[in-house]
mmCIF file of C-alpha atoms in Angstrom:
data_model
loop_
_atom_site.group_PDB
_atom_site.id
_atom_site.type_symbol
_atom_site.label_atom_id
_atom_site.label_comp_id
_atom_site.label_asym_id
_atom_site.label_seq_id
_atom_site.Cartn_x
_atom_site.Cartn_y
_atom_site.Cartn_z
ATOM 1 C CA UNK O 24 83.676 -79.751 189.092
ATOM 2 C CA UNK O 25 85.090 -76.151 188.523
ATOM 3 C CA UNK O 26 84.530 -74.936 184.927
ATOM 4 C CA UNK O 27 86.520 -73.136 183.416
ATOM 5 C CA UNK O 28 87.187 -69.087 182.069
ATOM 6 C CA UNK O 29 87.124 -67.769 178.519
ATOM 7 C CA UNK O 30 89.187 -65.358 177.093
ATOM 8 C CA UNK O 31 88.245 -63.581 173.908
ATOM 9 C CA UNK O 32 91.264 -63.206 171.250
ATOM 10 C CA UNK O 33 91.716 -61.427 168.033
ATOM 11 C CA UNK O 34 92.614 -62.978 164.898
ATOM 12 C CA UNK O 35 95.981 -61.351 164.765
ATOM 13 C CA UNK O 36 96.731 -62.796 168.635
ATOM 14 C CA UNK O 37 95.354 -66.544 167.561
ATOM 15 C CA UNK O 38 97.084 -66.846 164.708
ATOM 16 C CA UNK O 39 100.502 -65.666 166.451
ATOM 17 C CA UNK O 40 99.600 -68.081 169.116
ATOM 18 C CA UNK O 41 98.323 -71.178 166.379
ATOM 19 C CA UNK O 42 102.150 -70.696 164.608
ATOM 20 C CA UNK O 43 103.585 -71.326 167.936
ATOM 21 C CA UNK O 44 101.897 -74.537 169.006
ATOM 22 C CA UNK O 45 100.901 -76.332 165.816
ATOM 23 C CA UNK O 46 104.369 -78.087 165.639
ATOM 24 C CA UNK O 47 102.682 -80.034 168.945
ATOM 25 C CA UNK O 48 99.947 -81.223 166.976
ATOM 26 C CA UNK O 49 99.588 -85.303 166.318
ATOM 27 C CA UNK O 50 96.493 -85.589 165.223
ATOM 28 C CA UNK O 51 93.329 -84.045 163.322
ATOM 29 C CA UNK O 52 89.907 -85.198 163.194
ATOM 30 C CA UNK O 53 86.332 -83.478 161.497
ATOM 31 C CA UNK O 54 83.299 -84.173 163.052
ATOM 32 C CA UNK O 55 80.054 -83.840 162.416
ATOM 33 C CA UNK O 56 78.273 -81.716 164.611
ATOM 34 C CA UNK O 57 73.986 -81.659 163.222
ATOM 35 C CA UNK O 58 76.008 -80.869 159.809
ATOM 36 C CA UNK O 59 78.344 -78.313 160.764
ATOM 37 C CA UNK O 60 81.869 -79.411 160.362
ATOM 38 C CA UNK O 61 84.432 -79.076 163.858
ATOM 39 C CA UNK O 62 88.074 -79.769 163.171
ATOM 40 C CA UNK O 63 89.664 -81.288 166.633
ATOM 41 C CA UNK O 64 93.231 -80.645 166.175
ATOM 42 C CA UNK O 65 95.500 -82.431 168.846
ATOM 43 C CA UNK O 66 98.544 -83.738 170.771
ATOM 44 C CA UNK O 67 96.399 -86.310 172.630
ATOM 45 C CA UNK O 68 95.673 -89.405 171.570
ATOM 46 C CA UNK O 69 93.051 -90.417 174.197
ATOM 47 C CA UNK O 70 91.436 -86.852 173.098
ATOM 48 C CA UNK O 71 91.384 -87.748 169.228
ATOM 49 C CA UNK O 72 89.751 -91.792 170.259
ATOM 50 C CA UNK O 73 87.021 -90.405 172.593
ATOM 51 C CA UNK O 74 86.384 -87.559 169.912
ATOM 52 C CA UNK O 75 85.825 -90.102 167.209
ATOM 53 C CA UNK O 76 83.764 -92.099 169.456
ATOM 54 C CA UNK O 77 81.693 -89.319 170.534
ATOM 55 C CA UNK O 78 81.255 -87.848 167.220
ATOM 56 C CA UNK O 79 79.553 -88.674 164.155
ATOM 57 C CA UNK O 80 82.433 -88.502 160.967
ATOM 58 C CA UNK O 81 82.550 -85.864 158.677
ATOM 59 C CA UNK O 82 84.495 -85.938 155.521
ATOM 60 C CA UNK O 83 87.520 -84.850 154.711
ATOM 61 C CA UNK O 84 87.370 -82.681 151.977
ATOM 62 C CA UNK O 85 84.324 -80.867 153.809
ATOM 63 C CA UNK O 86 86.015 -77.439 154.937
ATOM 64 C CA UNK O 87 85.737 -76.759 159.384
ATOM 65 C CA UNK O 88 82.730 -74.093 160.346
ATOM 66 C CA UNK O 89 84.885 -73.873 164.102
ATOM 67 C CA UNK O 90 88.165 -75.310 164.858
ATOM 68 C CA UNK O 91 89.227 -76.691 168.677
ATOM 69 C CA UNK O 92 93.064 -76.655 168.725
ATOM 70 C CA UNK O 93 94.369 -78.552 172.557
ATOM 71 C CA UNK O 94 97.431 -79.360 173.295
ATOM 72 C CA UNK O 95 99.807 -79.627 175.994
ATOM 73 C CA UNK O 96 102.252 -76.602 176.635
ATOM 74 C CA UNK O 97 103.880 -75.231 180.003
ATOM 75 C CA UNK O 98 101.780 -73.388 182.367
ATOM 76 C CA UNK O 99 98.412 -73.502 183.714
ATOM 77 C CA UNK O 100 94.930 -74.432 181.625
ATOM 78 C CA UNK O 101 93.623 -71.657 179.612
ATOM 79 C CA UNK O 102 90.873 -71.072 176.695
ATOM 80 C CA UNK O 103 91.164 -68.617 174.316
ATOM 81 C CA UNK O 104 88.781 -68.291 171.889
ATOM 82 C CA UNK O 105 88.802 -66.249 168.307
ATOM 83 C CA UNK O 106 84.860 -65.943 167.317
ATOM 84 C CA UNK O 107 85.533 -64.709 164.223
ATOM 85 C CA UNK O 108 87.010 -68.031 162.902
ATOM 86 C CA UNK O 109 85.353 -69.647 165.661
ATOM 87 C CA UNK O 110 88.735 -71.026 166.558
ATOM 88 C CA UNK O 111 89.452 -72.070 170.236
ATOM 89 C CA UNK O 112 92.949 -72.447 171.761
ATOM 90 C CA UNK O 113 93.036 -74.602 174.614
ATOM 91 C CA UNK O 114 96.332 -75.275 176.772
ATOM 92 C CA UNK O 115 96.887 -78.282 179.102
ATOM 93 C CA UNK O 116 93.167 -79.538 179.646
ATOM 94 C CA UNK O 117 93.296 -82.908 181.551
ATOM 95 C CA UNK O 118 89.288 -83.240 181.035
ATOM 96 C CA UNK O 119 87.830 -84.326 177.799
ATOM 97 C CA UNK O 120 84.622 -83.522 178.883
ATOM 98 C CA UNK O 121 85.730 -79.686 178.091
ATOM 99 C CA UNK O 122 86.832 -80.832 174.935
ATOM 100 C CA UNK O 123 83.509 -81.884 173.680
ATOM 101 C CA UNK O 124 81.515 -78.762 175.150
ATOM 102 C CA UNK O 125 83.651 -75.916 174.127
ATOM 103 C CA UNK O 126 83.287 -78.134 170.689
ATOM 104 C CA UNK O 127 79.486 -78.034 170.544
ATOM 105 C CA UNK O 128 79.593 -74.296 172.245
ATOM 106 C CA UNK O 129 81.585 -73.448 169.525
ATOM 107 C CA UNK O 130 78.935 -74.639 167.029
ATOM 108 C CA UNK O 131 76.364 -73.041 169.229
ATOM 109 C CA UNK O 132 78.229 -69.695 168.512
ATOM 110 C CA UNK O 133 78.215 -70.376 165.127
ATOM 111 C CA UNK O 134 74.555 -71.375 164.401
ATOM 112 C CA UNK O 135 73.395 -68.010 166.533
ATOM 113 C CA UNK O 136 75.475 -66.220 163.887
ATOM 114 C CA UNK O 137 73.885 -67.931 161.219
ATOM 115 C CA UNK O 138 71.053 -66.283 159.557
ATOM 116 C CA UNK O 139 68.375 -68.505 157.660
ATOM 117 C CA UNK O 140 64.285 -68.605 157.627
ATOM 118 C CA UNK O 141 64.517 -71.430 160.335
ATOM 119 C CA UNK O 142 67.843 -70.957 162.824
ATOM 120 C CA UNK O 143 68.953 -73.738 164.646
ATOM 121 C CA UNK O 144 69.512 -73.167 168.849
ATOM 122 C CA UNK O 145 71.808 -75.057 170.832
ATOM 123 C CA UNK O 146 70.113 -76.108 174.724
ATOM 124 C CA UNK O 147 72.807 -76.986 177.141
ATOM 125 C CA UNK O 148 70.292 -80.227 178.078
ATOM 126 C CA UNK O 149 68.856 -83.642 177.749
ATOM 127 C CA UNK O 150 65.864 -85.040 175.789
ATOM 128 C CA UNK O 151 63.975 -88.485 175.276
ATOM 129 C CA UNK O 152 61.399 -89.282 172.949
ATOM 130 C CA UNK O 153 58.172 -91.258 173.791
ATOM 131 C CA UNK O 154 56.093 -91.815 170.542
ATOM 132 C CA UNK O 155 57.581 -89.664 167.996
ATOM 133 C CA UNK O 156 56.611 -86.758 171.523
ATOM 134 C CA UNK O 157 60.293 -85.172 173.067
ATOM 135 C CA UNK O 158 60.637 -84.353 176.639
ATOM 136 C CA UNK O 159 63.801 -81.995 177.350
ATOM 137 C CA UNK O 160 65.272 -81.540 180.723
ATOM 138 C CA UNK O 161 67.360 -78.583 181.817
ATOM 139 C CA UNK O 162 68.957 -77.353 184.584
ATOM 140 C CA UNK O 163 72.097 -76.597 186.356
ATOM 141 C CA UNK O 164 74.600 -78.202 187.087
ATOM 142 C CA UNK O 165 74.389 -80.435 189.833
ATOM 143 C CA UNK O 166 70.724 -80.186 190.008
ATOM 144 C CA UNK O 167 69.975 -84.092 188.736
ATOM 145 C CA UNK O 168 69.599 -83.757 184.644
ATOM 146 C CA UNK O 169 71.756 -86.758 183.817
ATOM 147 C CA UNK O 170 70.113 -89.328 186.429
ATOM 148 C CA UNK O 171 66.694 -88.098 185.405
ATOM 149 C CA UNK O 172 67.384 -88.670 181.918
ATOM 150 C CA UNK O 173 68.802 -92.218 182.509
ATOM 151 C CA UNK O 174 65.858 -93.001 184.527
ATOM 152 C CA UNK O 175 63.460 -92.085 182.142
ATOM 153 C CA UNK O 176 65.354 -94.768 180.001
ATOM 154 C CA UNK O 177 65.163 -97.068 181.922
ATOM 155 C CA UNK O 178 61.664 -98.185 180.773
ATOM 156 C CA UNK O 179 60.891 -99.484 177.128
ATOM 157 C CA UNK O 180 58.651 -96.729 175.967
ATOM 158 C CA UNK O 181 61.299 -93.725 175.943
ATOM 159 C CA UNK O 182 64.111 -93.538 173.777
ATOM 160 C CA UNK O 183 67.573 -91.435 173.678
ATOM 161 C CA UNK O 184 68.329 -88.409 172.133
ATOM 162 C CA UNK O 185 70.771 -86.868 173.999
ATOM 163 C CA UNK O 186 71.923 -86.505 177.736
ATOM 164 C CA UNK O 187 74.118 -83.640 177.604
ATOM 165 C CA UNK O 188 73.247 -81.089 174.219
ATOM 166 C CA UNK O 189 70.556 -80.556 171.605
ATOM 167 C CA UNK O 190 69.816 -78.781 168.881
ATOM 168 C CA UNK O 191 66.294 -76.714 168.229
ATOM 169 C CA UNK O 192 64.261 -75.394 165.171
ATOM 170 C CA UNK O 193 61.341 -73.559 165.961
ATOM 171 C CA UNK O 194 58.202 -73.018 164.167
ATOM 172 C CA UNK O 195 54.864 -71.589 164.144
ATOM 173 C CA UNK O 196 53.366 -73.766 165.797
ATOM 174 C CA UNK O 197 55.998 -75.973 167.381
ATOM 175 C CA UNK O 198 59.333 -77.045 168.221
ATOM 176 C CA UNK O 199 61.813 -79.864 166.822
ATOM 177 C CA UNK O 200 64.584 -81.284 168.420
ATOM 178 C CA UNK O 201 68.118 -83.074 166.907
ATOM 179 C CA UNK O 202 70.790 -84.554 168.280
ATOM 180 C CA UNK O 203 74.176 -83.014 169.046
ATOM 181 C CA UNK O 204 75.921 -86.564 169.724
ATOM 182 C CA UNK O 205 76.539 -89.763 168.096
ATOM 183 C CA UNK O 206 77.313 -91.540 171.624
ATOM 184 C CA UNK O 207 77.418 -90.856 175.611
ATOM 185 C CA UNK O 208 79.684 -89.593 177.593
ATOM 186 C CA UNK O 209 78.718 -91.385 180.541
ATOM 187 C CA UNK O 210 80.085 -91.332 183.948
ATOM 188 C CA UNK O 211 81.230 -94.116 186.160
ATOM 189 C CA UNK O 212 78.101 -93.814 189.489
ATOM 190 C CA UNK O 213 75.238 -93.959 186.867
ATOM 191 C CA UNK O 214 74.868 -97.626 187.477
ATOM 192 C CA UNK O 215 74.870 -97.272 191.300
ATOM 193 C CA UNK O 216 71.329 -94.725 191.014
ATOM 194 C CA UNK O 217 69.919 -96.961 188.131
ATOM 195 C CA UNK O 218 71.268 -100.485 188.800
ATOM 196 C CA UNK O 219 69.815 -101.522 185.194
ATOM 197 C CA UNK O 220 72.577 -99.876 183.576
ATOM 198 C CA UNK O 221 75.401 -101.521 185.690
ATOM 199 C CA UNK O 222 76.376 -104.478 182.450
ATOM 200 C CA UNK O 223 76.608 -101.928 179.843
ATOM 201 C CA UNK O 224 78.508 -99.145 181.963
ATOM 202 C CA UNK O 225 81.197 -101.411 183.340
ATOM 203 C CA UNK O 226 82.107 -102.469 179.886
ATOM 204 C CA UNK O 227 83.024 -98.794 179.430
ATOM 205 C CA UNK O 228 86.767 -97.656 178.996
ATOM 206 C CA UNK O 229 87.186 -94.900 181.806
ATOM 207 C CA UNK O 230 89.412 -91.870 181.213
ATOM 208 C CA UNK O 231 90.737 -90.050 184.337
ATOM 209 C CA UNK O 232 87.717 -87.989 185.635
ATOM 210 C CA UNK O 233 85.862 -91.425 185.793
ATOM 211 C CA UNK O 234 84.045 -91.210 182.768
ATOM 212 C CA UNK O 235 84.095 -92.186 179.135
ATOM 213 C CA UNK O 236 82.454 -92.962 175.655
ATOM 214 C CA UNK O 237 79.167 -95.306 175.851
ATOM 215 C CA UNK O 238 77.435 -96.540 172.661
ATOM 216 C CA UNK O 239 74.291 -95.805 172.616
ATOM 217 C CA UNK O 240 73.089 -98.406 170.729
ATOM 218 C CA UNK O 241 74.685 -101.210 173.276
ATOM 219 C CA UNK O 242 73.267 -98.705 176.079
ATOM 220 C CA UNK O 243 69.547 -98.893 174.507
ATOM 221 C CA UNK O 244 69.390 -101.545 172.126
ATOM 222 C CA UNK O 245 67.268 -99.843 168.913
ATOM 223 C CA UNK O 246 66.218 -97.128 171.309
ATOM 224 C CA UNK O 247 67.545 -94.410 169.659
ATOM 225 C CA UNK O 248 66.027 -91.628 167.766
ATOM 226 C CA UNK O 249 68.176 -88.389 166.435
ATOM 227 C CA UNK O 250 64.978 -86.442 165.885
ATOM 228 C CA UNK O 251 61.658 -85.487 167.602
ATOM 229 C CA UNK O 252 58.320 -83.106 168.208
ATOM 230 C CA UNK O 253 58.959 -81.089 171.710
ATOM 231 C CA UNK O 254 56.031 -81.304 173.769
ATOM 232 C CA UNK O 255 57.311 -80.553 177.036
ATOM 233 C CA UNK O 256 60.609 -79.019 178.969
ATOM 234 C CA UNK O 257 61.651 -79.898 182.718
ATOM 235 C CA UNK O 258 63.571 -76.965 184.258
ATOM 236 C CA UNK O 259 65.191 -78.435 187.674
ATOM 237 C CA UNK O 260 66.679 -76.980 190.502
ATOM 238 C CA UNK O 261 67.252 -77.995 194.024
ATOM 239 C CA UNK O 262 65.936 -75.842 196.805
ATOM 240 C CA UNK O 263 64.331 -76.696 200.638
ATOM 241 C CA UNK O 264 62.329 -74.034 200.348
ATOM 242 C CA UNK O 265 60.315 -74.331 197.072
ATOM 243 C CA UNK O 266 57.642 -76.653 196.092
ATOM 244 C CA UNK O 267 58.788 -80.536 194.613
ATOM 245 C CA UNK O 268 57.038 -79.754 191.505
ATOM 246 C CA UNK O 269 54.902 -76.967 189.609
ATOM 247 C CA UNK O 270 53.739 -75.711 185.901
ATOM 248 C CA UNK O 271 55.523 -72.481 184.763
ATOM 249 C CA UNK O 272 54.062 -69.950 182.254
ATOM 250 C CA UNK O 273 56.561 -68.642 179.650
ATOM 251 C CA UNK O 274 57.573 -65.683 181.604
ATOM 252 C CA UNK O 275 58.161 -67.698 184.486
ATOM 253 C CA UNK O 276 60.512 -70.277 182.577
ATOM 254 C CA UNK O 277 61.866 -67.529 181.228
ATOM 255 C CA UNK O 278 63.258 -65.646 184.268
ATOM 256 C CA UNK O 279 64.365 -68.867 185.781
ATOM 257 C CA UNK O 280 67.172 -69.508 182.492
ATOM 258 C CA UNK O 281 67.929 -66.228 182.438
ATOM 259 C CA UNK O 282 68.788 -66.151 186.477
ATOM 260 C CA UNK O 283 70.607 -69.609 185.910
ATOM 261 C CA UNK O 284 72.927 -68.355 183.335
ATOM 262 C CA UNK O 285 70.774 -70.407 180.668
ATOM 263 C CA UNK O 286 71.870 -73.131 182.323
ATOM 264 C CA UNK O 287 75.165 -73.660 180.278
ATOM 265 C CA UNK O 288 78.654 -73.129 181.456
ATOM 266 C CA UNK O 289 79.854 -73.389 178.240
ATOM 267 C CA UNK O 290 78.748 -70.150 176.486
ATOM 268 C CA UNK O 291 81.708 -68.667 175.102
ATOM 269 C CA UNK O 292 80.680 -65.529 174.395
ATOM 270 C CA UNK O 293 78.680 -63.447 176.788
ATOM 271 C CA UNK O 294 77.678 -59.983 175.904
ATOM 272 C CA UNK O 295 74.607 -58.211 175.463
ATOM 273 C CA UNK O 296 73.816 -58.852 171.748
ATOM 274 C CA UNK O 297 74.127 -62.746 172.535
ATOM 275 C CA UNK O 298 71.942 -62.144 175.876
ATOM 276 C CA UNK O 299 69.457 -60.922 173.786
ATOM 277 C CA UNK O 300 69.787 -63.276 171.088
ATOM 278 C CA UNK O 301 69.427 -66.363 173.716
ATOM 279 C CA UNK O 302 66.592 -64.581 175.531
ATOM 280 C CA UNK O 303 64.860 -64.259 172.224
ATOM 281 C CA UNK O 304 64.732 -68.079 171.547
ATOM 282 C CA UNK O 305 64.082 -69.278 174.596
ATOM 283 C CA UNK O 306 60.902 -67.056 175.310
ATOM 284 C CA UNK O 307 59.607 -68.187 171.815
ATOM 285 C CA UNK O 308 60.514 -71.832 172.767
ATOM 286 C CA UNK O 309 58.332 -71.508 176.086
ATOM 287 C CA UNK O 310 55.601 -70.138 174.408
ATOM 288 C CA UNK O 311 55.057 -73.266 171.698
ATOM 289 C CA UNK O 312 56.041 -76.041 174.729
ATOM 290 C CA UNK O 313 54.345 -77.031 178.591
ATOM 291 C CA UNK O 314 56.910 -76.076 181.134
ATOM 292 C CA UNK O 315 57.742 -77.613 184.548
ATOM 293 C CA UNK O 316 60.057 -76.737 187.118
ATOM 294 C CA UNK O 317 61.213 -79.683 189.641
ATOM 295 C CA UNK O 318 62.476 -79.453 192.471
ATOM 296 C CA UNK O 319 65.118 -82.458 193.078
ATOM 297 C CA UNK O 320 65.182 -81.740 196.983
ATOM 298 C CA UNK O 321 63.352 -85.727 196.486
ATOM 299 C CA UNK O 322 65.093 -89.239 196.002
ATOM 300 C CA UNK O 323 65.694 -89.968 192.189
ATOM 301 C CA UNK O 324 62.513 -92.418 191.944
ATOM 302 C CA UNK O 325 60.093 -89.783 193.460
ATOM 303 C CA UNK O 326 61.479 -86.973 190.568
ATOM 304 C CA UNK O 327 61.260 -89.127 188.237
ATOM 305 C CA UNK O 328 57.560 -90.404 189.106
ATOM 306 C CA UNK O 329 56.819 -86.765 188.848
ATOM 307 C CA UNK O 330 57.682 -86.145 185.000
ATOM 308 C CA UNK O 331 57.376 -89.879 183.169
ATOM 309 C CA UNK O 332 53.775 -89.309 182.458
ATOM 310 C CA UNK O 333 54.319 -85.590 180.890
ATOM 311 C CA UNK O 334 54.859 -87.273 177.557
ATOM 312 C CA UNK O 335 53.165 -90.409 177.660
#
């Protein structure tokens, strides 16, 4: 699926652009995002159900840290986005999907902005837990993260975090993960790679890019944890001419997210201060955590026999 492009705005331009919309606004939800508060404001209705499905509830009276403002208006998609407010304008999105990543990117832009003895970093990625032990998989798009992650659920021992973002606090001598989500946004083939899934997904209201909101809970059934000790990150990619599977030292694992973009589309701003900032965590995460690159060039069962033992 094409992603979209991001164009930086000043305060003066989103509020002139904010005064002309917000009469198209229905609807306004707060959610909470690993205690940062995002304020979803709306003209679609499907938008404002999947975002309180997705989301855990924040209260009212708890002022926004970022704002996502989407609504329909003539013309062509576009996302505009004021990082000083951490405000984000977007115009005739069909694809919720967007909706939820530009919200947690723009609570990834505000927690690298946020100074404090123990930051929090957002990982475009997945991670299960496998006695109180995380494993986190990243990768590109395309390259297998969500069916690896499901298939690692399929058996008893692992439980969910997330599937899609995660948040990360870093100490001395290790690395803690948090969930970013309170449920799934699933999509509509995961039963046809992991068959034990089929019940649960096909209960699932579908939106128009085939996908929609699962509970977790229903999905997993007391398998869920928002919290866990990293151990171990799986970097994929998908390449005939490299190895199925190999340990990476931190430099390596380093090179390979910065020559993927980290990984995530959804970075909203890109400059060199951010690079750096990004860089920073990421070589101090690969330093406290094994590293494995995997090759998904394999069927789904073979990748996965690869990296279920890494936290067991």
């Amino acid at each position: 699926m094409s992603t979209y492009k991001v164009e930086l705005v000043t305060p003066y331009i989103k509020d002139e652009m904010f005064n002309k919309l917000k009469s198209k606004v229905k609807f306004e939800r707060k959610a909470n995002i690993h205690g940062a508060c995002v304020k979803l404001l709306t003209d679609n209705e499907d938008y404002k159900e999947e975002w309180e499905d997705n989301f855990k509830f924040m209260n009212e009276d708890i002022r926004p840290h970022a704002k996502i403002f989407s609504v329909e208006d003539d013309g062509q998609l576009q996302v505009l986005y004021e990082p000083i407010s951490k405000t984000c304008i977007i115009k005739n999105c069909d694809y919720y999907g967007w909706i939820k990543s530009i919200a947690l990117a723009a609570i990834s832009d505000f927690f690298e902005e946020y100074h404090s003895e123990h930051r929090r970093y957002s990982t475009h990625g997945s991670a299960v837990d496998c006695g109180g032990h995380s494993l986190a998989i990243i990768g590109p798009s395309g390259t297998g993260k969500t069916t690896l992650t499901y298939g690692l659920l399929q058996y008893d021992d692992f439980n969910y975090i997330s599937d899609d973002w995660f948040f990360t606090r870093l100490f001395n001598n290790g690395a803690v993960i948090y969930s970013s989500e309170k449920n799934s946004y699933i999509r509509d083939d995961l039963a046809q790679v992991w068959e034990k899934f089929s019940e649960e997904v096909n209960r699932v209201k579908l939106d128009n890019k085939g996908r929609g909101i699962a509970d977790v809970n229903t999905l997993f059934k007391g398998r869920v944890r928002e919290t866990s000790t990293l151990n171990s990150v799986v970097l994929l990619e998908r390449n005939n001419s490299n190895p199925p599977f190999r340990k990476l030292d931190p430099v390596e694992a380093l090179n390979f997210m910065v020559e993927n973009d980290f990984c995530n589309p959804h970075q909203l701003v890109r400059d060199q201060r951010k690079l750096h900032i990004r860089k920073t965590f990421f070589q101090n995460l690969f330093q406290t955590v094994d590293v494995y690159l995997l090759n998904t060039i394999e069927t789904p069962l073979e990748s996965l026999r690869r990296i279920k033992n890494l936290v067991i």
